Tab-separated table of C-alpha atoms and ligand atoms in Angstrom:
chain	number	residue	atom	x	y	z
A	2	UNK	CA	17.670	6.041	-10.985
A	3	UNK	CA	17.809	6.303	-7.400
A	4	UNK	CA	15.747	8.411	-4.491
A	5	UNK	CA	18.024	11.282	-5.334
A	6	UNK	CA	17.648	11.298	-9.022
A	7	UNK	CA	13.903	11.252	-8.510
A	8	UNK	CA	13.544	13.948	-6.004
A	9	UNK	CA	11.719	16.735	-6.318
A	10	UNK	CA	12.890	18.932	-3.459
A	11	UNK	CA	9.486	19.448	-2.438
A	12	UNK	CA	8.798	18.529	1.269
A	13	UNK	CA	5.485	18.684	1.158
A	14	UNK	CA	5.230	17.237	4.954
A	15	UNK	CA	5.771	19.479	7.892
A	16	UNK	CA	7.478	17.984	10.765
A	17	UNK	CA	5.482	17.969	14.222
A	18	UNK	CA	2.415	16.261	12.157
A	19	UNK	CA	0.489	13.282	14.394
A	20	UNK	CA	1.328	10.094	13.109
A	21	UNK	CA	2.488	7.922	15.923
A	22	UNK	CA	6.754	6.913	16.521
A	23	UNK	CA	7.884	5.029	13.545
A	24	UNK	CA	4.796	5.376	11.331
A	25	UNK	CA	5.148	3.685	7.907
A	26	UNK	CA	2.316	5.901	6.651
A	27	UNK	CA	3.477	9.196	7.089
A	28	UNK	CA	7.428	7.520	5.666
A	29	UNK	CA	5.284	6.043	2.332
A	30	UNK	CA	3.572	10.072	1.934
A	31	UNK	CA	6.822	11.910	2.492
A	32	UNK	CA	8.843	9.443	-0.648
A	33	UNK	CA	5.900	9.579	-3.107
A	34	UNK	CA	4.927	13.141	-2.517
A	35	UNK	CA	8.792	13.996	-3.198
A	36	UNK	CA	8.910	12.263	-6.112
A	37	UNK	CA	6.243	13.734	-7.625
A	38	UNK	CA	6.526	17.208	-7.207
A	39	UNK	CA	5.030	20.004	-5.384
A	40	UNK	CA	1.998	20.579	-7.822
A	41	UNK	CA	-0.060	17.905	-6.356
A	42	UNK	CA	-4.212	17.870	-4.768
A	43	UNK	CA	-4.290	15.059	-2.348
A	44	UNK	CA	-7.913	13.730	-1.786
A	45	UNK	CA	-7.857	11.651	1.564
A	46	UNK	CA	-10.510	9.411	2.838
A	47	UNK	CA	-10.980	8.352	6.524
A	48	UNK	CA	-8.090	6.745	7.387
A	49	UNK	CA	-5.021	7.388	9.562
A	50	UNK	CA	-3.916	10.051	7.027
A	51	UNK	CA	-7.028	12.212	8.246
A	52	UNK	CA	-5.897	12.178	11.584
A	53	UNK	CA	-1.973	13.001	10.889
A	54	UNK	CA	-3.106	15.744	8.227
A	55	UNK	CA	-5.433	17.258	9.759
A	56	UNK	CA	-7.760	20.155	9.197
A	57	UNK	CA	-7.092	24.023	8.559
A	58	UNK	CA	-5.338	25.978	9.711
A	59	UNK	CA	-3.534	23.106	10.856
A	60	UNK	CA	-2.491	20.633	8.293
A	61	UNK	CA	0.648	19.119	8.400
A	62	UNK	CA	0.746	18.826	4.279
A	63	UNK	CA	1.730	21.811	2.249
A	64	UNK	CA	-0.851	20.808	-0.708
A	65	UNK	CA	-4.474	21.408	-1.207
A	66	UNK	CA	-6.332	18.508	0.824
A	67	UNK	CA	-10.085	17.191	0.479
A	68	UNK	CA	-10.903	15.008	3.323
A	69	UNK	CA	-13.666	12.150	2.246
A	70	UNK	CA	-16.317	10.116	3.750
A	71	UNK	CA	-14.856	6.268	3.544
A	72	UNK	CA	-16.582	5.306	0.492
A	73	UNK	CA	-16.273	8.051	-2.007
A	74	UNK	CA	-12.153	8.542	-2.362
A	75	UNK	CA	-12.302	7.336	-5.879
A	76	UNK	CA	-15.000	8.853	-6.564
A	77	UNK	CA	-13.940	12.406	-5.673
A	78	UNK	CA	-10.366	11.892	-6.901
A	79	UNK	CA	-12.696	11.659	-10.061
A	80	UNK	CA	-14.575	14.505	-9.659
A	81	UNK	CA	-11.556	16.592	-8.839
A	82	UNK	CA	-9.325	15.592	-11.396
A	83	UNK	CA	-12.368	16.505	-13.610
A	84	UNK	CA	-12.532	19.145	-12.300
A	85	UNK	CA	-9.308	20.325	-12.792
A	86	UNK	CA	-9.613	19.757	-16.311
A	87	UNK	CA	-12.387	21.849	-16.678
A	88	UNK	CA	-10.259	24.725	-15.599
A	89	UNK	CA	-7.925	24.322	-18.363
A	90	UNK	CA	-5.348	22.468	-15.764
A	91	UNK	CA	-4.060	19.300	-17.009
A	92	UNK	CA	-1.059	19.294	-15.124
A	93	UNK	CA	-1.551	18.867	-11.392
A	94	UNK	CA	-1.531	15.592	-10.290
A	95	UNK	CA	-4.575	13.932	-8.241
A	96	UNK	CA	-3.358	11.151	-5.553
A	97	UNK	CA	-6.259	9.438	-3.620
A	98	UNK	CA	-4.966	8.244	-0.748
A	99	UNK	CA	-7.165	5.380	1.488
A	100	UNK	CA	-6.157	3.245	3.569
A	101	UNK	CA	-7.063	-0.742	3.025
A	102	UNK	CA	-10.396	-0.100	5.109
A	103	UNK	CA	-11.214	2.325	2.060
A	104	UNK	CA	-9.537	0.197	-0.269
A	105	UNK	CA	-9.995	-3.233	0.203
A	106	UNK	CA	-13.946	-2.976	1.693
A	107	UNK	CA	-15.524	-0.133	2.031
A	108	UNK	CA	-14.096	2.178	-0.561
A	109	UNK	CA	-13.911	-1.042	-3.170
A	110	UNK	CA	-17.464	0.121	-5.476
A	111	UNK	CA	-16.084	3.129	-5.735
A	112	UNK	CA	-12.504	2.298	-6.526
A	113	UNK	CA	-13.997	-0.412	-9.276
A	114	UNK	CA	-16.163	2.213	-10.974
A	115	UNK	CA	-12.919	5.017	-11.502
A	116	UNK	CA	-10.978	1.858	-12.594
A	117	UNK	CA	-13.748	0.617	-15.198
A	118	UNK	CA	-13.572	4.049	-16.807
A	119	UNK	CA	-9.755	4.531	-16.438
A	120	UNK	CA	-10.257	8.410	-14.478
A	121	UNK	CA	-6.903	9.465	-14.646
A	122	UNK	CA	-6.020	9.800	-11.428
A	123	UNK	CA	-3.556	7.957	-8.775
A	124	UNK	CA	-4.993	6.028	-6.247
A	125	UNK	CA	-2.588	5.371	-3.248
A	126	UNK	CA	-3.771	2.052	-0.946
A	127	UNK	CA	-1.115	2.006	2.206
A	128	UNK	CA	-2.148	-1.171	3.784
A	129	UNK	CA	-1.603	-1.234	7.601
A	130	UNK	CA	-3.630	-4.408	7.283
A	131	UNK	CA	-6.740	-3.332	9.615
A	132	UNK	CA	-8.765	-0.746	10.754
A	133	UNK	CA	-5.528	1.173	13.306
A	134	UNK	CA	-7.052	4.451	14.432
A	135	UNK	CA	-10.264	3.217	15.602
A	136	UNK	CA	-8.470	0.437	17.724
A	137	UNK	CA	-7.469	-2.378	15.119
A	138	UNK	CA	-10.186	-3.965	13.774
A	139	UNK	CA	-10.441	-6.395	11.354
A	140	UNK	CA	-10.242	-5.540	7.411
A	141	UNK	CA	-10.565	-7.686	4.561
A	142	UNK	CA	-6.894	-6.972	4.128
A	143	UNK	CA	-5.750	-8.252	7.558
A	144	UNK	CA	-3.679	-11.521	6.942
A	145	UNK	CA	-4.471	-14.781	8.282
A	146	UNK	CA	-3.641	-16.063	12.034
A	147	UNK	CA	-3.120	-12.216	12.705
A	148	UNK	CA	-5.201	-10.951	16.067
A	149	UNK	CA	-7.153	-8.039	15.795
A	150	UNK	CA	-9.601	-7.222	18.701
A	151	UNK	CA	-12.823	-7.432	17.054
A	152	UNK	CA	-12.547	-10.757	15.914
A	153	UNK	CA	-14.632	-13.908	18.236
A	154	UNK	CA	-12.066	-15.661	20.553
A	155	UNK	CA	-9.238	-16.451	20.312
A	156	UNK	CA	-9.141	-13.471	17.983
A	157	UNK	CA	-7.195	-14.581	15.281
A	158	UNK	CA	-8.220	-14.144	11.899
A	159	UNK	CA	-9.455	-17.573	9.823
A	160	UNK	CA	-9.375	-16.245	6.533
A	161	UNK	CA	-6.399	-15.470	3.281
A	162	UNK	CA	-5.878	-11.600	3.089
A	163	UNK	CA	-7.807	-10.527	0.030
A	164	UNK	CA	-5.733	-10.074	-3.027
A	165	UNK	CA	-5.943	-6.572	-4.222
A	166	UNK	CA	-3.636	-6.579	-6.872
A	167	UNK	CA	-4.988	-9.459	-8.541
A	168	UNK	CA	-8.430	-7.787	-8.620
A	169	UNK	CA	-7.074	-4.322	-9.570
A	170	UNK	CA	-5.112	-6.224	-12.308
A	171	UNK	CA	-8.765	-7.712	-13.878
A	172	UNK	CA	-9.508	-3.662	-14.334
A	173	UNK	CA	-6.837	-3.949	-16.775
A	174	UNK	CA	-5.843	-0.652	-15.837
A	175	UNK	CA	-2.467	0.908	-17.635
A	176	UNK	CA	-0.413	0.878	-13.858
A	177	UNK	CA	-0.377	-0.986	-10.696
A	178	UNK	CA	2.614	-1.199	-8.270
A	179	UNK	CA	3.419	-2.444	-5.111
A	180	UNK	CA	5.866	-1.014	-3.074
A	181	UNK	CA	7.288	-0.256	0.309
A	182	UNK	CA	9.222	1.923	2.858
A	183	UNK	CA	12.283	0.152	3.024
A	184	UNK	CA	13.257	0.583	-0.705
A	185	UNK	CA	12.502	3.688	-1.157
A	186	UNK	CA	14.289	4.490	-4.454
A	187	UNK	CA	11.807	1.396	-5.775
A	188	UNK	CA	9.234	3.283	-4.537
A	189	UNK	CA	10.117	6.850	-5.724
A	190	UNK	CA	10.970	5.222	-9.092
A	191	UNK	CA	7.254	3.633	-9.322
A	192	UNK	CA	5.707	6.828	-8.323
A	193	UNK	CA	8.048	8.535	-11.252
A	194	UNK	CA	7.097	6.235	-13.848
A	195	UNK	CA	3.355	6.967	-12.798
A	196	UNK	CA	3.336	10.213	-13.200
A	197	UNK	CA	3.820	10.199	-16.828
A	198	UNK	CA	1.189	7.105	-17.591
A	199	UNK	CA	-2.431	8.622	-18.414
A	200	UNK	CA	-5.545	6.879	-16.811
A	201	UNK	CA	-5.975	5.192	-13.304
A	202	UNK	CA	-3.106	4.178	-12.193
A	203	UNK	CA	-2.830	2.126	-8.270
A	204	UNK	CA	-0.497	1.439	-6.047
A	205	UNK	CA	-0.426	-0.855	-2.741
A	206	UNK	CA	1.618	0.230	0.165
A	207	UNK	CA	2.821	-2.087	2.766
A	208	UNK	CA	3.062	-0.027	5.500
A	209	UNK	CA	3.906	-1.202	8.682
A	210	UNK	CA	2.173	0.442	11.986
A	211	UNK	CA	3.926	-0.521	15.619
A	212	UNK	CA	1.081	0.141	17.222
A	213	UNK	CA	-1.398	-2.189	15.607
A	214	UNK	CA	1.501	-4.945	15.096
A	215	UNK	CA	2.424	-4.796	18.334
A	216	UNK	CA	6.105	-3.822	17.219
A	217	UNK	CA	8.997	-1.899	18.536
A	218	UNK	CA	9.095	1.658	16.795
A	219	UNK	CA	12.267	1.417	15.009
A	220	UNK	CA	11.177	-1.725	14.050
A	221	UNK	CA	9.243	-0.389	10.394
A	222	UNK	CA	12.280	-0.588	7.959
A	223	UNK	CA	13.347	-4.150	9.538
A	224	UNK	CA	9.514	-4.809	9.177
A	225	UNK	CA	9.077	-3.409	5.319
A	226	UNK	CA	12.203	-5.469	4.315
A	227	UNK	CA	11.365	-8.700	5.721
A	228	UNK	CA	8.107	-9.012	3.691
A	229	UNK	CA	9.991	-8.076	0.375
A	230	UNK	CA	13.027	-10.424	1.088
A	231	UNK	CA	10.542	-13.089	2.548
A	232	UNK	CA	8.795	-12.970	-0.404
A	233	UNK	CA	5.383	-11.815	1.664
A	234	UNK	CA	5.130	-8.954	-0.155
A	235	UNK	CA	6.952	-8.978	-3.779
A	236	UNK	CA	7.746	-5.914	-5.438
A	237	UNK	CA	6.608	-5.853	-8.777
A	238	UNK	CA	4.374	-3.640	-11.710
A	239	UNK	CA	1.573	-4.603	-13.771
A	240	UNK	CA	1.009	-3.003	-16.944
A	241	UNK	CA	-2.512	-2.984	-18.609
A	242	UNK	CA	-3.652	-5.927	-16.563
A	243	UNK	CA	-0.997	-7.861	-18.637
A	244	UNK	CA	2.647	-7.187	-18.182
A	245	UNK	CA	3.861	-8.274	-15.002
A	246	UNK	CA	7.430	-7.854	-14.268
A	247	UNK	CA	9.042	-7.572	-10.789
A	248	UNK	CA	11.559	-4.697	-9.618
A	249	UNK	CA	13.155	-6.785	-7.186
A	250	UNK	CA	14.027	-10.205	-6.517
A	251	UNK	CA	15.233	-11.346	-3.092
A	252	UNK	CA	18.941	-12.431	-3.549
A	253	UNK	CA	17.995	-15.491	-0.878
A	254	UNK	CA	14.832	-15.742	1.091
A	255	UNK	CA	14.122	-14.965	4.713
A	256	UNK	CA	12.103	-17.220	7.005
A	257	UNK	CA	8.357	-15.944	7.065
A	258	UNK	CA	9.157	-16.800	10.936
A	259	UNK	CA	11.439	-13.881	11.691
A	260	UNK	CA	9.113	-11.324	9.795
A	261	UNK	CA	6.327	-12.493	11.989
A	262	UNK	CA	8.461	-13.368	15.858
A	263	UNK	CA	8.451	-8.846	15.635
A	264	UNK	CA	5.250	-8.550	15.743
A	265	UNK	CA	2.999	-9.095	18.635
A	266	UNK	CA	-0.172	-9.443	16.478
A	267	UNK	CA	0.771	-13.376	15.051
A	268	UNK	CA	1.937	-14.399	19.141
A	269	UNK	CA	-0.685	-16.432	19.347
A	270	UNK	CA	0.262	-18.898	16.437
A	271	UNK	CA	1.152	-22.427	16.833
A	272	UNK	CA	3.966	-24.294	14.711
A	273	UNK	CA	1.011	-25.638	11.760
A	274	UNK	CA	-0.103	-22.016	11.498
A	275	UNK	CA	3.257	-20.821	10.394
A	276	UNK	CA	4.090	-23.461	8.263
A	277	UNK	CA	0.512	-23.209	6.503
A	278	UNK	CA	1.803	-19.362	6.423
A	279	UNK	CA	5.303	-19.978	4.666
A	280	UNK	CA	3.233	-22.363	2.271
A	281	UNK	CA	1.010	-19.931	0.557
A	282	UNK	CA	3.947	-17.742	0.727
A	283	UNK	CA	5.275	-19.858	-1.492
A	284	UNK	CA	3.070	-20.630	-3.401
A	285	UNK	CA	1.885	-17.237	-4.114
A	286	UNK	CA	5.864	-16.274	-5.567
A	287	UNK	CA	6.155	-19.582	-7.640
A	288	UNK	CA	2.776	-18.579	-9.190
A	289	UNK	CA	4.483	-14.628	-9.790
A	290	UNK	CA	7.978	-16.277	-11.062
A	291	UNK	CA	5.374	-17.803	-13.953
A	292	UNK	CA	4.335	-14.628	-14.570
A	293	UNK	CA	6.230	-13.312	-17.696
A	294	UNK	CA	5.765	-10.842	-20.516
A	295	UNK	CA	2.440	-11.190	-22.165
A	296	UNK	CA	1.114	-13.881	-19.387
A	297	UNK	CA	-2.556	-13.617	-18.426
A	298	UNK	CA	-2.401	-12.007	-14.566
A	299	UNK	CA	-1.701	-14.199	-12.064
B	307	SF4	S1	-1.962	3.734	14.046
B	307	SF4	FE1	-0.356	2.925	12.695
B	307	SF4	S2	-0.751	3.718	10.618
B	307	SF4	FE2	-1.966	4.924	12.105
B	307	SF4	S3	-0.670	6.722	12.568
B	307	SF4	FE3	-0.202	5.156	14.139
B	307	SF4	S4	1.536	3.983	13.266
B	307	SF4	FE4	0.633	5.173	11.597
């Protein structure tokens, strides 16, 4: 099944919108939205995605949007979905959409509570790996050596990106994915399969922003598919907390080094950094290869 196959038609994304030159964000919205149809409520917390959709009568998504405070998104993708039922309409699809601000900190309570009790409802996290529209700051989802300007000199960061799927995973929820721009029918496919699974089901976005990584604009595919064939980012599913399986494996794989020489946000490394870098890279996808069928998570 490729993008094609999975496309709804429905271009739910009006051109013109706000994101900046080569966004990854507003890519990610315009393949999942297609592939899951026009009858769709977006809930979107504070985030990048406020900015590029905007408010009436000037949103660039054709969908009903509820913009959030930073804490709540899983909470009203709840309520909404809810809602919804309520009304006798058990078809339209709720997507929460957060960025990893609202995922991996500051929306996380909220996000644990709709996992715990399985709302049915899809919760989209496109990581851009810090805070972007209120001048790159630091998240709990920013990777290590990366600079960010609210960090103390010399502005790198000290500590392991969080590991979001592995805690999302422990929910034992019925779907998670990750996914990215750059293979888009992967992504579309995902979002397909998604649709038809009942109860909370997550997804985490790489999504790379020029801006913040200090990278060329039509630099974001090159990006996307250097931390899937690196192995930085694996593509894979986890079903019920249990199942892992990946969707693709890199035929060989790419020096961490040229993923990070595009970006102006890991400049300031020195030789041990990287090669610390490329180690927990690899450790991370010998400890995924051991994943198989029926294996506890991670
Ligand atoms: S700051 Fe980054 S994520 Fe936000 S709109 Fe610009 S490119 Fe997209």
């Amino acid at each position: 099944m490729n993008l094609r196959e999975t496309d709804s038609g429905a271009e739910i994304l009006y051109s013109g919108h706000s994101a900046c030159p080569g966004c990854g964000a507003a890519l990610a919205v315009r393949y999942f939205s297609r592939a899951l149809g026009p009858d769709i409520v977006m809930v979107i917390t504070a985030c990048c995605w406020s900015i590029i959709a905007g408010g009436p009568p000037l949103t660039t998504l054709k969908c009903p949007i509820l913009h959030c405070p930073f804490p709540s998104a899983a909470s009203v993708g709840s309520g909404v979905k809810r809602g919804l039922e309520q009304k006798g309409n058990r078809d339209t699809t709720v997507v929460v959409l957060a960025g990893d601000g609202g995922t991996f900190d500051i929306g996380l309570q909220a996000l644990s509570g709709a996992a715990q009790r399985n709302e049915d409802f899809i919760f989209v996290c496109y990581d851009n790996e810090a805070y972007m529209n209120t001048g790159m700051q630091t998240s709990s989802a920013t990777p290590y050596g990366c600079h960010t300007n609210t960090l103390p000199l010399p502005r790198t960061k000290e500590r392991q990106k969080k590991e979001i799927m592995r805690i999302m995973a422990a929910h034992g929820i019925p779907y998670a994915a990750t996914a990215t721009v750059a293979f888009p029918d992967d992504l579309a496919q995902k979002f397909v399969k998604a649709r038809g699974i009942k109860g909370f089901r997550f997804f985490h976005l790489l999504i790379p922003c020029p801006p913040g990584w200090g990278a060329e604009s039509d630099e974001t595919i090159r990006l996307s598919r250097l931390a899937v064939e690196s192995c930085l980012f694996p593509l894979y599913e986890i079903r019920d907390g249990i199942t892992v399986e990946l969707t693709y494996r890199p035929p060989q794989k790419a020096p961490l080094e040229e993923y990070l020489a595009l970006q102006r946000r890991f400049s300031g490394l020195e030789r041990w950094q990287v090669e610390a870098l490329q180690h927990s890279v690899d450790r991370d996808w010998e400890r995924l290869l051991q994943q198989g069928e029926g294996a506890a998570p991670f």
